[in-house]
């Protein structure tokens, strides 16, 4: 009997006892479905997180300087010199001072995110000025009370002609010189809810004197790690301590997030695989019962010339077919459920072809592995004893 005939015989056996076959495959269905759901949701979540980090810029680095006493300090000029010395791998640097701001315009009052920046900041963050102009060098040098606002503030309180309007920000009057192009949905708390002012003015608003935060942009994400290494060397020379500063590399963060997600998904898949083990035991059990029920059939086949390898291959193919059909049902179940769960939680689940093929291969492998013992028992039956079995 060839493989095709054994396969058809296995399908016929499954169709004869549908309920028993389904209960036999249930462990495989649940196990494969769980694996597909976990992998799909994990991949979808990973894509969402990568997209969010990419939106921040994988070529960006943020430096926070905590310092080490008044005798060891770095200024914005030190960072400008660093950028000039490494212009082959850096495309810009900007001091960044984040301040909680209360913005008032006529009778309107809003809380917004205010950031002190220099003239390179918009290029570094890939921000486009839709109206007016951005922050310039002279604004920072002369401490001009000017600001660039996001589209949310422009639409919410400034109206159709925002340029030239005066805003009261934390008790100081600032002239609106530019409006940024919409990045999100111009809603409160989004990336469109922001105010940019010269960093020299932001220190006045925050009550500080020294800049402690800087944003740098590498030429590309590929050289971001090189920029980070050079930054560490420069800062260590000044402070002689790694505790005096902190560098956040977006590209490295993405790599760490991906590694963390991969490990978490692998751990959850390992837990879900326990169901496959249970399913394999179920298949072995039902195959042992099948061998007992078909003892006379095995004896008749052996008496007409069937060899041990023919009986062995027949039962192994039957076990593999049972688990394979269960794997296909589990894959369909997993893909449908992962899609529905993804919609409920707000992101797209991604069922990759690789994970589907792997799940199917594992399900068939489980059937063959756990079906070998019953198949071997069937192959070793004595034909005379088998024919006498009632």
CSV table of C-alpha atoms in Angstrom, one decimal:
chain,number,residue,atom,x,y,z
A,1,UNK,CA,0.0,0.0,0.0
A,2,UNK,CA,1.5,3.3,-1.1
A,3,UNK,CA,1.3,6.7,0.7
A,4,UNK,CA,-1.7,7.9,-1.3
A,5,UNK,CA,-3.7,4.8,-0.5
A,6,UNK,CA,-2.8,5.1,3.2
A,7,UNK,CA,-3.7,8.7,3.2
A,8,UNK,CA,-7.2,8.0,1.7
A,9,UNK,CA,-7.7,5.2,4.2
A,10,UNK,CA,-6.8,7.6,7.1
A,11,UNK,CA,-9.3,10.2,5.8
A,12,UNK,CA,-12.0,7.5,5.5
A,13,UNK,CA,-11.3,6.4,9.1
A,14,UNK,CA,-11.7,10.0,10.3
A,15,UNK,CA,-15.0,10.5,8.4
A,16,UNK,CA,-16.4,7.2,9.9
A,17,UNK,CA,-16.1,8.4,13.5
A,18,UNK,CA,-16.4,12.2,13.2
A,19,UNK,CA,-17.1,12.9,16.9
A,20,UNK,CA,-14.2,10.6,18.1
A,21,UNK,CA,-11.9,12.1,15.5
A,22,UNK,CA,-12.8,15.7,16.6
A,23,UNK,CA,-12.2,14.9,20.3
A,24,UNK,CA,-8.9,13.3,19.3
A,25,UNK,CA,-7.8,16.4,17.4
A,26,UNK,CA,-9.1,18.8,20.0
A,27,UNK,CA,-5.8,19.1,21.9
A,28,UNK,CA,-4.0,19.8,18.6
A,29,UNK,CA,-6.6,22.3,17.5
A,30,UNK,CA,-6.3,24.2,20.8
A,31,UNK,CA,-2.5,24.1,20.8
A,32,UNK,CA,-2.0,25.2,17.2
A,33,UNK,CA,-4.7,27.9,17.5
A,34,UNK,CA,-3.1,29.2,20.7
A,35,UNK,CA,0.3,29.3,19.1
A,36,UNK,CA,-1.1,31.2,16.0
A,37,UNK,CA,-3.0,33.7,18.2
A,38,UNK,CA,0.1,34.4,20.4
A,39,UNK,CA,2.5,34.8,17.5
A,40,UNK,CA,0.0,36.9,15.4
A,41,UNK,CA,-0.8,39.2,18.3
A,42,UNK,CA,2.8,39.4,19.3
A,43,UNK,CA,3.9,40.3,15.8
A,44,UNK,CA,1.1,42.9,15.5
A,45,UNK,CA,2.0,44.5,18.8
A,46,UNK,CA,5.7,44.5,17.9
A,47,UNK,CA,4.9,46.3,14.6
A,48,UNK,CA,2.8,48.9,16.5
A,49,UNK,CA,5.7,49.6,18.9
A,50,UNK,CA,8.2,49.7,16.1
A,51,UNK,CA,6.0,52.1,14.2
A,52,UNK,CA,5.7,54.4,17.3
A,53,UNK,CA,9.4,54.4,17.9
A,54,UNK,CA,10.1,55.0,14.2
A,55,UNK,CA,7.7,58.0,14.4
A,56,UNK,CA,10.0,59.4,17.1
A,57,UNK,CA,13.0,58.8,14.8
A,58,UNK,CA,15.3,55.9,14.9
A,59,UNK,CA,18.2,58.2,14.1
A,60,UNK,CA,17.6,60.4,17.2
A,61,UNK,CA,19.5,60.4,20.4
A,62,UNK,CA,18.5,62.2,23.6
A,63,UNK,CA,21.1,63.2,26.2
A,64,UNK,CA,20.2,64.1,29.8
A,65,UNK,CA,23.1,65.6,31.8
A,66,UNK,CA,22.7,65.3,35.5
A,67,UNK,CA,26.2,66.7,36.2
A,68,UNK,CA,28.7,66.2,38.8
A,69,UNK,CA,29.2,69.4,40.8
A,70,UNK,CA,29.7,72.9,39.6
A,71,UNK,CA,33.3,72.3,38.5
A,72,UNK,CA,32.3,69.7,35.9
A,73,UNK,CA,29.7,71.0,33.4
A,74,UNK,CA,28.9,70.9,29.7
A,75,UNK,CA,27.2,73.7,27.8
A,76,UNK,CA,25.4,73.9,24.5
A,77,UNK,CA,28.6,75.2,23.0
A,78,UNK,CA,30.3,71.9,23.9
A,79,UNK,CA,27.6,70.1,22.0
A,80,UNK,CA,27.8,72.4,19.0
A,81,UNK,CA,31.6,71.7,18.9
A,82,UNK,CA,30.9,68.0,19.1
A,83,UNK,CA,28.4,68.2,16.2
A,84,UNK,CA,31.0,70.2,14.1
A,85,UNK,CA,33.7,67.6,14.8
A,86,UNK,CA,31.4,64.7,13.8
A,87,UNK,CA,29.4,66.3,11.0
A,88,UNK,CA,30.1,63.2,8.8
A,89,UNK,CA,27.8,61.2,11.1
A,90,UNK,CA,25.6,64.0,12.7
A,91,UNK,CA,23.1,66.1,10.9
A,92,UNK,CA,22.1,68.3,13.8
A,93,UNK,CA,21.9,69.0,17.5
A,94,UNK,CA,19.5,71.1,19.6
A,95,UNK,CA,19.2,71.9,23.3
A,96,UNK,CA,15.8,70.9,24.5
A,97,UNK,CA,14.1,72.3,27.6
A,98,UNK,CA,10.7,70.8,28.4
A,99,UNK,CA,8.4,73.0,30.5
A,100,UNK,CA,4.7,72.6,31.5
A,101,UNK,CA,3.0,75.7,30.1
A,102,UNK,CA,-0.3,77.4,30.6
A,103,UNK,CA,-1.2,79.2,27.4
A,104,UNK,CA,-3.7,82.1,27.5
A,105,UNK,CA,-5.2,83.9,24.6
A,106,UNK,CA,-7.9,86.5,25.2
A,107,UNK,CA,-10.5,84.5,27.3
A,108,UNK,CA,-9.1,81.1,26.3
A,109,UNK,CA,-6.7,79.1,28.6
A,110,UNK,CA,-5.1,75.8,27.8
A,111,UNK,CA,-2.3,73.6,29.2
A,112,UNK,CA,0.2,72.6,26.6
A,113,UNK,CA,3.7,71.1,26.2
A,114,UNK,CA,6.3,73.7,25.7
A,115,UNK,CA,9.8,72.9,24.5
A,116,UNK,CA,12.8,75.3,24.2
A,117,UNK,CA,14.8,74.6,21.0
A,118,UNK,CA,17.2,76.1,18.6
A,119,UNK,CA,17.0,76.7,14.9
A,120,UNK,CA,17.9,73.0,14.0
A,121,UNK,CA,15.2,71.4,16.0
A,122,UNK,CA,12.5,71.3,13.2
A,123,UNK,CA,14.9,69.7,10.8
A,124,UNK,CA,16.1,67.2,13.5
A,125,UNK,CA,12.5,66.1,14.2
A,126,UNK,CA,11.3,66.4,10.6
A,127,UNK,CA,8.7,69.1,11.5
A,128,UNK,CA,7.3,71.2,8.8
A,129,UNK,CA,6.3,74.9,9.3
A,130,UNK,CA,3.0,75.3,7.5
A,131,UNK,CA,2.6,79.0,8.2
A,132,UNK,CA,5.1,81.7,9.0
A,133,UNK,CA,8.6,80.7,10.0
A,134,UNK,CA,10.4,78.5,12.5
A,135,UNK,CA,12.8,79.4,15.3
A,136,UNK,CA,16.0,81.0,14.1
A,137,UNK,CA,19.5,81.6,15.5
A,138,UNK,CA,18.9,85.3,16.1
A,139,UNK,CA,15.8,84.4,18.2
A,140,UNK,CA,17.9,82.3,20.5
A,141,UNK,CA,20.8,84.7,20.6
A,142,UNK,CA,18.6,87.7,21.4
A,143,UNK,CA,16.2,85.8,23.7
A,144,UNK,CA,13.3,86.9,21.6
A,145,UNK,CA,9.9,86.2,23.0
A,146,UNK,CA,8.6,84.4,20.0
A,147,UNK,CA,7.0,81.0,19.6
A,148,UNK,CA,5.9,78.4,17.0
A,149,UNK,CA,2.7,76.5,17.8
A,150,UNK,CA,1.3,73.2,16.8
A,151,UNK,CA,-1.9,72.9,14.7
A,152,UNK,CA,-4.0,72.0,17.7
A,153,UNK,CA,-3.4,75.4,19.4
A,154,UNK,CA,-3.7,77.2,16.2
A,155,UNK,CA,-7.1,75.7,15.5
A,156,UNK,CA,-8.4,75.7,19.0
A,157,UNK,CA,-7.7,79.3,20.2
A,158,UNK,CA,-5.9,81.3,17.4
A,159,UNK,CA,-8.4,81.1,14.6
A,160,UNK,CA,-7.7,81.5,10.9
A,161,UNK,CA,-4.9,84.2,11.3
A,162,UNK,CA,-2.5,82.9,14.0
A,163,UNK,CA,0.7,84.7,12.8
A,164,UNK,CA,1.4,87.8,14.8
A,165,UNK,CA,-1.0,87.0,17.6
A,166,UNK,CA,0.2,87.4,21.2
A,167,UNK,CA,0.1,84.5,23.7
A,168,UNK,CA,0.5,84.7,27.4
A,169,UNK,CA,2.7,81.7,28.4
A,170,UNK,CA,3.3,81.2,32.1
A,171,UNK,CA,2.9,85.0,32.6
A,172,UNK,CA,5.2,86.1,29.7
A,173,UNK,CA,4.0,87.5,26.4
A,174,UNK,CA,5.1,85.6,23.2
A,175,UNK,CA,4.4,86.5,19.6
A,176,UNK,CA,3.3,83.6,17.3
A,177,UNK,CA,5.7,83.5,14.3
A,178,UNK,CA,4.9,80.1,12.9
A,179,UNK,CA,2.4,77.2,12.9
A,180,UNK,CA,3.6,73.6,12.4
A,181,UNK,CA,2.0,71.3,9.9
A,182,UNK,CA,-0.5,68.7,11.3
A,183,UNK,CA,1.3,65.5,12.4
A,184,UNK,CA,-1.5,63.6,14.2
A,185,UNK,CA,-5.2,64.6,14.4
A,186,UNK,CA,-4.8,68.1,16.0
A,187,UNK,CA,-6.3,66.8,19.2
A,188,UNK,CA,-5.4,67.7,22.8
A,189,UNK,CA,-2.4,65.8,24.1
A,190,UNK,CA,-1.3,64.7,20.6
A,191,UNK,CA,2.0,65.7,18.9
A,192,UNK,CA,0.1,68.7,17.5
A,193,UNK,CA,-0.4,70.1,21.0
A,194,UNK,CA,2.9,71.8,21.5
A,195,UNK,CA,4.7,75.2,21.7
A,196,UNK,CA,8.3,75.8,20.6
A,197,UNK,CA,10.2,78.7,21.9
A,198,UNK,CA,13.9,79.7,21.8
A,199,UNK,CA,15.8,77.5,24.3
A,200,UNK,CA,17.3,80.7,25.9
A,201,UNK,CA,13.8,81.8,26.7
A,202,UNK,CA,12.7,78.4,28.0
A,203,UNK,CA,15.4,78.5,30.7
A,204,UNK,CA,13.8,81.7,31.9
A,205,UNK,CA,10.3,80.1,32.0
A,206,UNK,CA,11.6,77.0,33.9
A,207,UNK,CA,13.8,79.1,36.3
A,208,UNK,CA,16.9,77.2,35.4
A,209,UNK,CA,20.3,78.4,34.1
A,210,UNK,CA,22.0,75.5,32.5
A,211,UNK,CA,20.7,73.2,29.7
A,212,UNK,CA,20.5,69.6,30.8
A,213,UNK,CA,18.8,68.0,27.8
A,214,UNK,CA,19.9,67.7,24.2
A,215,UNK,CA,18.5,66.1,21.1
A,216,UNK,CA,20.9,64.9,18.4
A,217,UNK,CA,20.1,63.4,14.9
A,218,UNK,CA,22.5,61.0,13.3
A,219,UNK,CA,22.9,60.9,9.5
A,220,UNK,CA,21.1,57.6,9.6
A,221,UNK,CA,19.9,54.9,12.0
A,222,UNK,CA,23.0,52.8,11.0
A,223,UNK,CA,25.4,55.3,12.5
A,224,UNK,CA,23.3,56.1,15.6
A,225,UNK,CA,25.3,53.7,17.7
A,226,UNK,CA,28.6,55.2,16.5
A,227,UNK,CA,27.3,58.7,17.5
A,228,UNK,CA,26.3,57.3,21.0
A,229,UNK,CA,29.8,55.9,21.5
A,230,UNK,CA,31.4,59.2,20.6
A,231,UNK,CA,29.0,61.0,22.9
A,232,UNK,CA,29.9,58.8,25.8
A,233,UNK,CA,33.6,59.4,25.2
A,234,UNK,CA,33.1,63.1,25.2
A,235,UNK,CA,30.9,63.2,28.3
A,236,UNK,CA,33.1,60.8,30.2
A,237,UNK,CA,36.1,63.0,29.6
A,238,UNK,CA,34.3,65.9,31.2
A,239,UNK,CA,32.6,64.1,34.2
A,240,UNK,CA,34.8,61.0,34.7
A,241,UNK,CA,31.6,59.2,35.7
A,242,UNK,CA,29.0,57.3,33.8
A,243,UNK,CA,26.4,58.3,36.4
A,244,UNK,CA,26.6,62.0,35.4
A,245,UNK,CA,24.7,61.6,32.1
A,246,UNK,CA,22.2,59.3,30.3
A,247,UNK,CA,22.0,58.7,26.6
A,248,UNK,CA,18.8,57.3,25.0
A,249,UNK,CA,19.3,55.9,21.5
A,250,UNK,CA,16.1,55.2,19.7
A,251,UNK,CA,17.6,52.6,17.4
A,252,UNK,CA,19.0,50.7,20.3
A,253,UNK,CA,15.6,51.1,22.1
A,254,UNK,CA,13.9,49.5,19.1
A,255,UNK,CA,16.3,46.6,19.1
A,256,UNK,CA,15.8,46.0,22.8
A,257,UNK,CA,12.0,46.2,22.4
A,258,UNK,CA,12.1,43.6,19.6
A,259,UNK,CA,14.3,41.3,21.7
A,260,UNK,CA,12.0,41.6,24.7
A,261,UNK,CA,8.9,41.0,22.5
A,262,UNK,CA,10.6,38.0,20.8
A,263,UNK,CA,11.5,36.4,24.2
A,264,UNK,CA,8.0,37.1,25.6
A,265,UNK,CA,6.3,35.5,22.6
A,266,UNK,CA,8.7,32.5,22.8
A,267,UNK,CA,7.8,32.0,26.4
A,268,UNK,CA,4.0,32.2,25.8
A,269,UNK,CA,4.4,29.8,22.8
A,270,UNK,CA,6.2,27.4,25.0
A,271,UNK,CA,3.3,27.5,27.5
A,272,UNK,CA,0.8,27.1,24.6
A,273,UNK,CA,2.8,24.1,23.3
A,274,UNK,CA,1.7,22.1,26.4
A,275,UNK,CA,-1.6,21.8,24.6
A,276,UNK,CA,0.2,20.2,21.7
A,277,UNK,CA,1.7,17.7,24.1
A,278,UNK,CA,-1.7,16.8,25.5
A,279,UNK,CA,-3.0,16.5,22.0
A,280,UNK,CA,-0.2,14.1,21.1
A,281,UNK,CA,-1.0,11.9,24.1
A,282,UNK,CA,-4.7,11.9,22.9
A,283,UNK,CA,-3.6,10.8,19.5
A,284,UNK,CA,-1.4,8.0,20.9
A,285,UNK,CA,-4.3,6.8,23.1
A,286,UNK,CA,-6.8,6.7,20.3
A,287,UNK,CA,-4.3,5.0,18.0
A,288,UNK,CA,-3.7,2.3,20.6
A,289,UNK,CA,-7.5,1.8,20.8
A,290,UNK,CA,-7.6,1.7,17.0
A,291,UNK,CA,-4.9,-1.0,16.8
A,292,UNK,CA,-6.9,-3.1,19.3
A,293,UNK,CA,-10.2,-2.6,17.3
A,294,UNK,CA,-8.5,-3.5,14.0
A,295,UNK,CA,-6.4,-6.5,15.2
A,296,UNK,CA,-8.2,-8.9,12.9
A,297,UNK,CA,-7.8,-6.5,9.9
A,298,UNK,CA,-4.1,-6.4,10.6
A,299,UNK,CA,-4.0,-10.2,10.8
A,300,UNK,CA,-5.8,-10.5,7.4
A,301,UNK,CA,-3.4,-8.0,5.8
A,302,UNK,CA,-0.4,-9.8,7.1
A,303,UNK,CA,-1.7,-13.2,6.0
A,304,UNK,CA,-2.0,-11.9,2.4
A,305,UNK,CA,1.5,-10.6,2.3
A,306,UNK,CA,1.6,-7.2,4.0
A,307,UNK,CA,5.0,-6.6,5.6
A,308,UNK,CA,5.7,-4.9,9.0
A,309,UNK,CA,6.8,-1.7,7.2
A,310,UNK,CA,3.5,-1.6,5.4
A,311,UNK,CA,1.5,-1.8,8.6
A,312,UNK,CA,3.9,0.6,10.4
A,313,UNK,CA,3.6,3.2,7.6
A,314,UNK,CA,-0.2,2.9,7.4
A,315,UNK,CA,-0.7,3.7,11.1
A,316,UNK,CA,1.9,6.4,11.2
A,317,UNK,CA,0.3,8.1,8.2
A,318,UNK,CA,-3.1,7.8,9.9
A,319,UNK,CA,-1.7,9.4,13.0
A,320,UNK,CA,0.0,12.2,11.0
A,321,UNK,CA,-3.2,12.8,9.0
A,322,UNK,CA,-5.3,13.1,12.2
A,323,UNK,CA,-2.9,15.6,13.7
A,324,UNK,CA,-2.5,17.4,10.3
A,325,UNK,CA,-6.2,17.9,9.9
A,326,UNK,CA,-6.4,19.1,13.5
A,327,UNK,CA,-3.5,21.5,12.7
A,328,UNK,CA,-5.3,22.9,9.7
A,329,UNK,CA,-8.5,23.5,11.8
A,330,UNK,CA,-6.3,25.0,14.5
A,331,UNK,CA,-4.7,27.4,12.0
A,332,UNK,CA,-8.0,28.6,10.7
A,333,UNK,CA,-9.3,29.0,14.3
A,334,UNK,CA,-6.1,30.9,15.3
A,335,UNK,CA,-6.1,33.3,12.3
A,336,UNK,CA,-9.8,34.2,12.8
A,337,UNK,CA,-9.5,34.6,16.6
A,338,UNK,CA,-6.3,36.7,16.4
A,339,UNK,CA,-7.9,39.0,13.8
A,340,UNK,CA,-10.9,39.5,16.0
A,341,UNK,CA,-8.8,40.1,19.2
A,342,UNK,CA,-6.5,42.5,17.3
A,343,UNK,CA,-9.5,44.6,16.3
A,344,UNK,CA,-10.8,44.6,19.8
A,345,UNK,CA,-7.5,45.8,21.3
A,346,UNK,CA,-6.9,48.3,18.5
A,347,UNK,CA,-4.1,46.9,16.3
A,348,UNK,CA,-3.6,44.6,13.4
A,349,UNK,CA,-2.6,41.0,14.2
A,350,UNK,CA,-0.1,39.6,11.7
A,351,UNK,CA,-0.3,35.9,11.0
A,352,UNK,CA,2.9,35.3,9.1
A,353,UNK,CA,3.3,32.4,6.6
A,354,UNK,CA,6.3,31.2,8.5
A,355,UNK,CA,4.4,30.8,11.7
A,356,UNK,CA,1.5,29.0,9.9
A,357,UNK,CA,3.8,26.6,8.2
A,358,UNK,CA,5.7,26.0,11.4
A,359,UNK,CA,2.5,25.3,13.4
A,360,UNK,CA,1.3,22.9,10.7
A,361,UNK,CA,4.6,21.1,10.6
A,362,UNK,CA,4.7,20.8,14.4
A,363,UNK,CA,1.2,19.4,14.4
A,364,UNK,CA,2.0,16.7,11.9
A,365,UNK,CA,5.3,16.0,13.6
A,366,UNK,CA,3.4,15.5,17.0
A,367,UNK,CA,1.1,13.0,15.3
A,368,UNK,CA,3.9,11.0,13.8
A,369,UNK,CA,5.9,11.0,17.0
A,370,UNK,CA,3.1,9.9,19.2
A,371,UNK,CA,1.7,7.6,16.6
A,372,UNK,CA,4.9,5.6,16.2
A,373,UNK,CA,4.4,3.5,19.4
A,374,UNK,CA,0.9,2.3,18.4
A,375,UNK,CA,2.0,1.8,14.8
A,376,UNK,CA,5.0,-0.3,16.0
A,377,UNK,CA,2.7,-2.4,18.2
A,378,UNK,CA,0.4,-3.0,15.2
A,379,UNK,CA,3.4,-3.9,12.9
A,380,UNK,CA,4.7,-6.4,15.5
A,381,UNK,CA,1.4,-8.3,15.9
A,382,UNK,CA,1.6,-12.0,15.1
A,383,UNK,CA,-0.7,-12.7,12.2
A,384,UNK,CA,-2.0,-16.0,13.7
A,385,UNK,CA,-2.8,-14.4,17.0
A,386,UNK,CA,-4.4,-11.5,15.2
A,387,UNK,CA,-6.7,-13.7,13.2
A,388,UNK,CA,-7.8,-15.5,16.3
A,389,UNK,CA,-8.6,-12.2,18.1
A,390,UNK,CA,-12.3,-11.7,18.6
